[in-house]
Every structure is written in structure tokens, then in C-alpha cells.
Amino acid sequence: MASSTQPDQPVSKKAQMSAEFYSSLGASYEAAFGHDQGLLLFLQKLLPHLPPSANILDVGCGTGTPVATTLVAAGHHVFGIDISDEMVKLSRNAVPSGKFEVADMQTYTPPPGTKLDAILAVLSLFALGREDIEAQIAKWGGWLAKSGVLCICSIAAEDIDVIGKSKGYDKDGLCARDIGFQFMGDDVKITLFTREGWTELLKEHGFEIVDSLTELFVPPGEARSDEEMHYFLIARKVR
């Protein structure tokens, strides 16, 4: 795993714009999203799938709460990346034993020889396009040890008003793009796969879904965010 003193990696201009947005949220993001009961339940479902003292990469680690805090408390080693320097600072404060750095997930590469037992992408893929998400899944599969697990938290496209908030689904019906969504007072565009889309994408890259969970998360009013029907996936690397 990388040293906690490893220099932060550069981020793209697009990522830097996103980083500035997330950095502006700071602790208010944790206040709004840090106590997601569905996410806490999902983490408990994940723990039995992990080997002892697992090496885990948390992509888009945010404030470190509750993902990194829960995993470290269970005896695992967490390394997190985020495009926001403010989020990385909060993660370092929340999880002193973890290792966190500023990095763009699309350009980040773990140190040579690193093999990960698990990779988590919790609510961190929304802003990417379909092709970018597909590229991330392919890349992460190469980083995982044999029988490693990939954990995704997103929203299934069929759980949102895709037709009313976007131009509809791609021709194959597996993904919808540019869906209008309100997040922390900002109007954003997000990309969502259907449940079948996730199953097909993961299967294509050597994964089998071994567990899933769907839970509604209602942010507090002050968060000025839409309700989110979170779709959690645990997929094991089978080839």
C-alpha cells in the first residue's frame, strides 16, 4: 500500500472543478450523508466477504465516515483517494491509521506490486460518463487479488424518473446519461446503469454479483438534495 506521505497525484481540469465543489462542502457533506443507515447496513453485509486484515481501496473516500471508519474498526487496512483536498484532510482526521491522498480516480494507479482484496466506490461514479465507468470497472478488475471483491454504491436507473429528467436510455436500455439531479443545492447531471446494466458490465469484466441491497436515503432538508434510492452491490472476481 502507498505511504501516507506519498505526494498527492495531479488531477485533470474537469476533476479540479469537481474537487473545488466537494471541498466547498467540507463537514456539511458528512452532516448530510455520514449517517446513511442503508450504507451502514451494507458495510455490515460486506464484512463477511473480506479476508482478515484486508487491503482495501476506497475510491472517493469523502470524509472517511462511515466507510473507512467501519472498515478500520473491523481490523482492515484502508487506503483512500479523493479529488478534494478538504475531504482527504477530513478522512485523515477521522481515520489516523488510514492512508489517504488527493487523486483523480481516472488517472490514479496504485504503487507497483500492490494487490487489493477489495475496492469500494461508494456514491463516487455519478459524474462519470458511461464509457468512463466501464473503463474504471475494467481497470479495477486488474488491481484486485484473486477472489477479491468490488463494491459499488449507486442508484439503479429504474429507481429514478429517467424519462422525465433526461433524454432517456441508451439504445441497449442498460444505461441513462445526463439525468438531472439536485445535490447539496446544486443542479447536476449524473449517469446511471440499470440493475441489468450493472450485472452485464460486471460479468463482462470477470465479476459475479454475490450480494445486493436497495435502501432509500432521505437527506435532511438543509442538505437541499433529492432523495436517493441507493443500490449497493458486492461483486466477487471470478476470473
Short mmCIF file of C-alpha atoms in Angstrom, two decimals:
data_model
loop_
_atom_site.label_atom_id
_atom_site.label_comp_id
_atom_site.label_asym_id
_atom_site.label_seq_id
_atom_site.Cartn_x
_atom_site.Cartn_y
_atom_site.Cartn_z
CA MET A 1 0.00 0.00 0.00
CA ALA A 2 1.14 3.56 -0.61
CA SER A 3 2.79 5.55 2.11
CA SER A 4 0.68 8.18 3.83
CA THR A 5 3.44 10.63 2.94
CA GLN A 6 3.29 9.86 -0.78
CA PRO A 7 2.85 13.11 -2.78
CA ASP A 8 -0.68 13.81 -3.89
CA GLN A 9 -1.27 12.92 -7.53
CA PRO A 10 -2.30 15.60 -10.07
CA VAL A 11 -5.91 15.80 -11.18
CA SER A 12 -7.44 16.82 -14.51
CA LYS A 13 -9.04 20.23 -15.06
CA LYS A 14 -12.52 18.66 -15.02
CA ALA A 15 -11.73 16.82 -11.81
CA GLN A 16 -10.32 20.00 -10.30
CA MET A 17 -13.66 21.76 -10.85
CA SER A 18 -15.42 18.89 -9.09
CA ALA A 19 -12.78 18.94 -6.35
CA GLU A 20 -13.48 22.61 -5.66
CA PHE A 21 -17.19 21.84 -5.33
CA TYR A 22 -16.64 19.00 -2.86
CA SER A 23 -14.04 20.96 -0.92
CA SER A 24 -16.57 23.77 -0.52
CA LEU A 25 -18.94 21.31 1.17
CA GLY A 26 -16.46 20.21 3.82
CA ALA A 27 -18.03 18.92 7.03
CA SER A 28 -21.53 19.81 5.79
CA TYR A 29 -21.32 16.78 3.49
CA GLU A 30 -20.64 14.49 6.44
CA ALA A 31 -23.52 16.03 8.38
CA ALA A 32 -25.85 15.28 5.47
CA PHE A 33 -24.58 11.89 4.30
CA GLY A 34 -22.38 10.48 7.08
CA HIS A 35 -25.24 8.69 8.87
CA ASP A 36 -26.78 6.80 5.96
CA GLN A 37 -28.36 3.77 7.64
CA GLY A 38 -28.51 1.84 4.36
CA LEU A 39 -24.78 2.33 3.90
CA LEU A 40 -24.11 1.17 7.46
CA LEU A 41 -26.19 -1.96 6.82
CA PHE A 42 -24.33 -2.57 3.56
CA LEU A 43 -20.96 -2.34 5.30
CA GLN A 44 -22.07 -4.99 7.78
CA LYS A 45 -23.10 -7.22 4.85
CA LEU A 46 -19.67 -6.65 3.28
CA LEU A 47 -17.52 -7.62 6.27
CA PRO A 48 -18.05 -11.42 6.00
CA HIS A 49 -16.84 -11.27 2.37
CA LEU A 50 -13.44 -9.84 3.37
CA PRO A 51 -10.35 -11.80 4.43
CA PRO A 52 -8.69 -10.88 7.74
CA SER A 53 -6.62 -7.68 7.59
CA ALA A 54 -7.79 -6.96 4.06
CA ASN A 55 -6.12 -4.29 1.92
CA ILE A 56 -8.95 -2.03 0.75
CA LEU A 57 -9.02 0.90 -1.69
CA ASP A 58 -11.80 3.41 -1.02
CA VAL A 59 -12.37 5.36 -4.26
CA GLY A 60 -13.90 8.73 -3.49
CA CYS A 61 -13.32 8.34 0.23
CA GLY A 62 -15.06 11.59 1.15
CA THR A 63 -14.84 12.38 4.86
CA GLY A 64 -13.82 8.83 5.85
CA THR A 65 -17.11 8.35 7.72
CA PRO A 66 -18.67 5.83 7.84
CA VAL A 67 -16.85 3.68 5.26
CA ALA A 68 -13.20 3.91 6.29
CA THR A 69 -14.02 4.18 10.00
CA THR A 70 -16.11 1.00 9.88
CA LEU A 71 -13.54 -0.99 7.92
CA VAL A 72 -10.59 0.04 10.08
CA ALA A 73 -12.58 -0.75 13.24
CA ALA A 74 -13.04 -4.27 11.81
CA GLY A 75 -9.26 -4.72 11.53
CA HIS A 76 -8.74 -3.89 7.85
CA HIS A 77 -6.21 -1.62 6.13
CA VAL A 78 -7.81 1.24 4.22
CA PHE A 79 -6.24 3.41 1.57
CA GLY A 80 -8.45 6.17 0.21
CA ILE A 81 -8.33 8.58 -2.68
CA ASP A 82 -10.45 11.65 -3.36
CA ILE A 83 -10.18 14.59 -5.73
CA SER A 84 -10.91 17.02 -2.89
CA ASP A 85 -8.06 18.03 -0.61
CA GLU A 86 -10.57 19.07 2.05
CA MET A 87 -12.20 15.62 2.01
CA VAL A 88 -8.79 13.97 2.28
CA LYS A 89 -7.97 16.13 5.31
CA LEU A 90 -11.24 15.10 6.96
CA SER A 91 -10.51 11.42 6.21
CA ARG A 92 -7.05 11.67 7.72
CA ASN A 93 -8.53 13.20 10.86
CA ALA A 94 -11.30 10.61 11.10
CA VAL A 95 -9.03 7.61 10.44
CA PRO A 96 -5.47 8.36 11.61
CA SER A 97 -4.34 4.79 10.81
CA GLY A 98 -5.62 5.01 7.23
CA LYS A 99 -3.69 6.27 4.23
CA PHE A 100 -5.33 8.96 2.13
CA GLU A 101 -4.25 11.11 -0.78
CA VAL A 102 -5.63 13.53 -3.33
CA ALA A 103 -6.03 11.78 -6.67
CA ASP A 104 -8.32 11.60 -9.70
CA MET A 105 -9.72 8.06 -9.95
CA GLN A 106 -9.44 8.17 -13.74
CA THR A 107 -5.68 8.72 -13.69
CA TYR A 108 -4.75 7.10 -10.38
CA THR A 109 -2.60 3.94 -10.33
CA PRO A 110 -1.67 2.08 -7.12
CA PRO A 111 2.03 1.50 -6.38
CA PRO A 112 3.65 -1.32 -8.38
CA GLY A 113 3.10 -4.75 -6.88
CA THR A 114 0.00 -3.69 -4.93
CA LYS A 115 -2.73 -6.29 -4.75
CA LEU A 116 -6.03 -5.29 -3.24
CA ASP A 117 -8.54 -7.53 -1.51
CA ALA A 118 -11.39 -5.09 -2.04
CA ILE A 119 -12.22 -1.88 -3.87
CA LEU A 120 -15.15 0.32 -2.84
CA ALA A 121 -16.75 3.03 -4.95
CA VAL A 122 -19.47 4.48 -2.75
CA LEU A 123 -21.52 7.24 -4.42
CA SER A 124 -18.45 8.30 -6.41
CA LEU A 125 -19.28 7.32 -10.01
CA PHE A 126 -22.27 9.56 -10.75
CA ALA A 127 -20.33 12.31 -12.52
CA LEU A 128 -18.54 9.97 -14.94
CA GLY A 129 -19.84 9.10 -18.39
CA ARG A 130 -20.83 5.54 -19.31
CA GLU A 131 -17.58 4.80 -21.10
CA ASP A 132 -15.56 6.17 -18.18
CA ILE A 133 -17.41 3.97 -15.70
CA GLU A 134 -16.86 0.93 -17.92
CA ALA A 135 -13.14 1.77 -18.08
CA GLN A 136 -12.95 2.03 -14.29
CA ILE A 137 -14.51 -1.40 -13.79
CA ALA A 138 -12.04 -2.95 -16.24
CA LYS A 139 -9.09 -1.25 -14.54
CA TRP A 140 -10.16 -2.18 -11.01
CA GLY A 141 -10.50 -5.82 -12.01
CA GLY A 142 -6.79 -5.86 -12.79
CA TRP A 143 -5.89 -4.49 -9.39
CA LEU A 144 -7.83 -6.99 -7.32
CA ALA A 145 -6.36 -10.19 -5.92
CA LYS A 146 -7.94 -13.49 -6.94
CA SER A 147 -11.43 -13.72 -5.40
CA GLY A 148 -11.24 -10.04 -4.44
CA VAL A 149 -14.45 -8.04 -4.13
CA LEU A 150 -15.65 -4.90 -5.85
CA CYS A 151 -18.31 -2.91 -4.01
CA ILE A 152 -20.45 -0.34 -5.76
CA CYS A 153 -22.99 2.06 -4.31
CA SER A 154 -25.00 3.95 -6.89
CA ILE A 155 -28.62 4.42 -7.91
CA ALA A 156 -30.26 1.98 -10.32
CA ALA A 157 -31.63 3.86 -13.32
CA GLU A 158 -35.05 2.26 -12.99
CA ASP A 159 -35.38 3.74 -9.49
CA ILE A 160 -35.43 7.31 -10.79
CA ASP A 161 -37.58 9.22 -13.30
CA VAL A 162 -35.16 8.79 -16.19
CA ILE A 163 -37.66 9.79 -18.87
CA GLY A 164 -38.68 12.95 -17.05
CA LYS A 165 -35.17 14.00 -16.07
CA SER A 166 -33.08 13.05 -19.12
CA LYS A 167 -33.25 12.15 -22.81
CA GLY A 168 -33.90 8.53 -21.86
CA TYR A 169 -31.94 5.31 -22.01
CA ASP A 170 -29.16 4.30 -24.38
CA LYS A 171 -30.27 2.09 -27.26
CA ASP A 172 -29.39 -1.09 -25.34
CA GLY A 173 -31.53 0.02 -22.39
CA LEU A 174 -28.71 -0.59 -19.90
CA CYS A 175 -27.72 2.98 -19.03
CA ALA A 176 -29.10 6.53 -18.94
CA ARG A 177 -26.99 9.68 -19.16
CA ASP A 178 -27.29 13.36 -18.25
CA ILE A 179 -30.02 12.78 -15.68
CA GLY A 180 -30.96 15.96 -13.84
CA PHE A 181 -30.45 15.72 -10.09
CA GLN A 182 -30.20 18.09 -7.14
CA PHE A 183 -27.23 17.54 -4.84
CA MET A 184 -26.28 19.84 -1.96
CA GLY A 185 -28.14 22.73 -3.55
CA ASP A 186 -26.52 22.26 -6.94
CA ASP A 187 -28.19 21.04 -10.13
CA VAL A 188 -26.00 18.28 -11.55
CA LYS A 189 -26.10 15.71 -14.35
CA ILE A 190 -25.48 12.06 -13.49
CA THR A 191 -25.03 8.72 -15.27
CA LEU A 192 -26.88 5.63 -14.05
CA PHE A 193 -26.86 1.97 -15.08
CA THR A 194 -29.89 -0.26 -14.66
CA ARG A 195 -29.61 -3.34 -12.45
CA GLU A 196 -29.27 -5.44 -15.60
CA GLY A 197 -26.66 -2.99 -16.86
CA TRP A 198 -24.55 -3.48 -13.75
CA THR A 199 -24.92 -7.26 -13.96
CA GLU A 200 -23.80 -7.31 -17.60
CA LEU A 201 -20.94 -4.86 -17.08
CA LEU A 202 -19.54 -6.73 -14.10
CA LYS A 203 -19.92 -10.11 -15.80
CA GLU A 204 -18.05 -8.79 -18.84
CA HIS A 205 -15.07 -7.94 -16.66
CA GLY A 206 -14.91 -11.18 -14.68
CA PHE A 207 -17.16 -10.39 -11.70
CA GLU A 208 -20.15 -12.18 -10.22
CA ILE A 209 -22.60 -10.31 -8.00
CA VAL A 210 -22.80 -12.16 -4.67
CA ASP A 211 -24.97 -9.76 -2.69
CA SER A 212 -27.01 -6.62 -3.19
CA LEU A 213 -29.17 -4.21 -1.25
CA THR A 214 -31.57 -1.40 -2.13
CA GLU A 215 -32.31 1.22 0.52
CA LEU A 216 -33.92 4.65 0.35
CA PHE A 217 -31.84 7.50 1.75
CA VAL A 218 -33.63 10.75 2.54
CA PRO A 219 -31.13 13.59 3.11
CA PRO A 220 -32.01 16.18 5.76
CA GLY A 221 -33.82 19.23 4.42
CA GLU A 222 -30.83 21.51 4.90
CA ALA A 223 -28.82 19.33 2.51
CA ARG A 224 -31.03 20.55 -0.38
CA SER A 225 -30.64 17.20 -2.13
CA ASP A 226 -33.01 14.81 -3.88
CA GLU A 227 -33.96 11.55 -2.21
CA GLU A 228 -31.67 8.69 -3.29
CA MET A 229 -32.71 5.06 -3.69
CA HIS A 230 -29.26 3.60 -3.13
CA TYR A 231 -28.33 0.40 -4.92
CA PHE A 232 -25.46 -1.49 -3.25
CA LEU A 233 -23.55 -4.31 -4.95
CA ILE A 234 -20.89 -6.76 -3.78
CA ALA A 235 -19.23 -8.50 -6.73
CA ARG A 236 -16.51 -11.14 -6.47
CA LYS A 237 -13.72 -11.51 -9.02
CA VAL A 238 -14.17 -14.99 -10.54
CA ARG A 239 -11.78 -14.78 -13.48
#
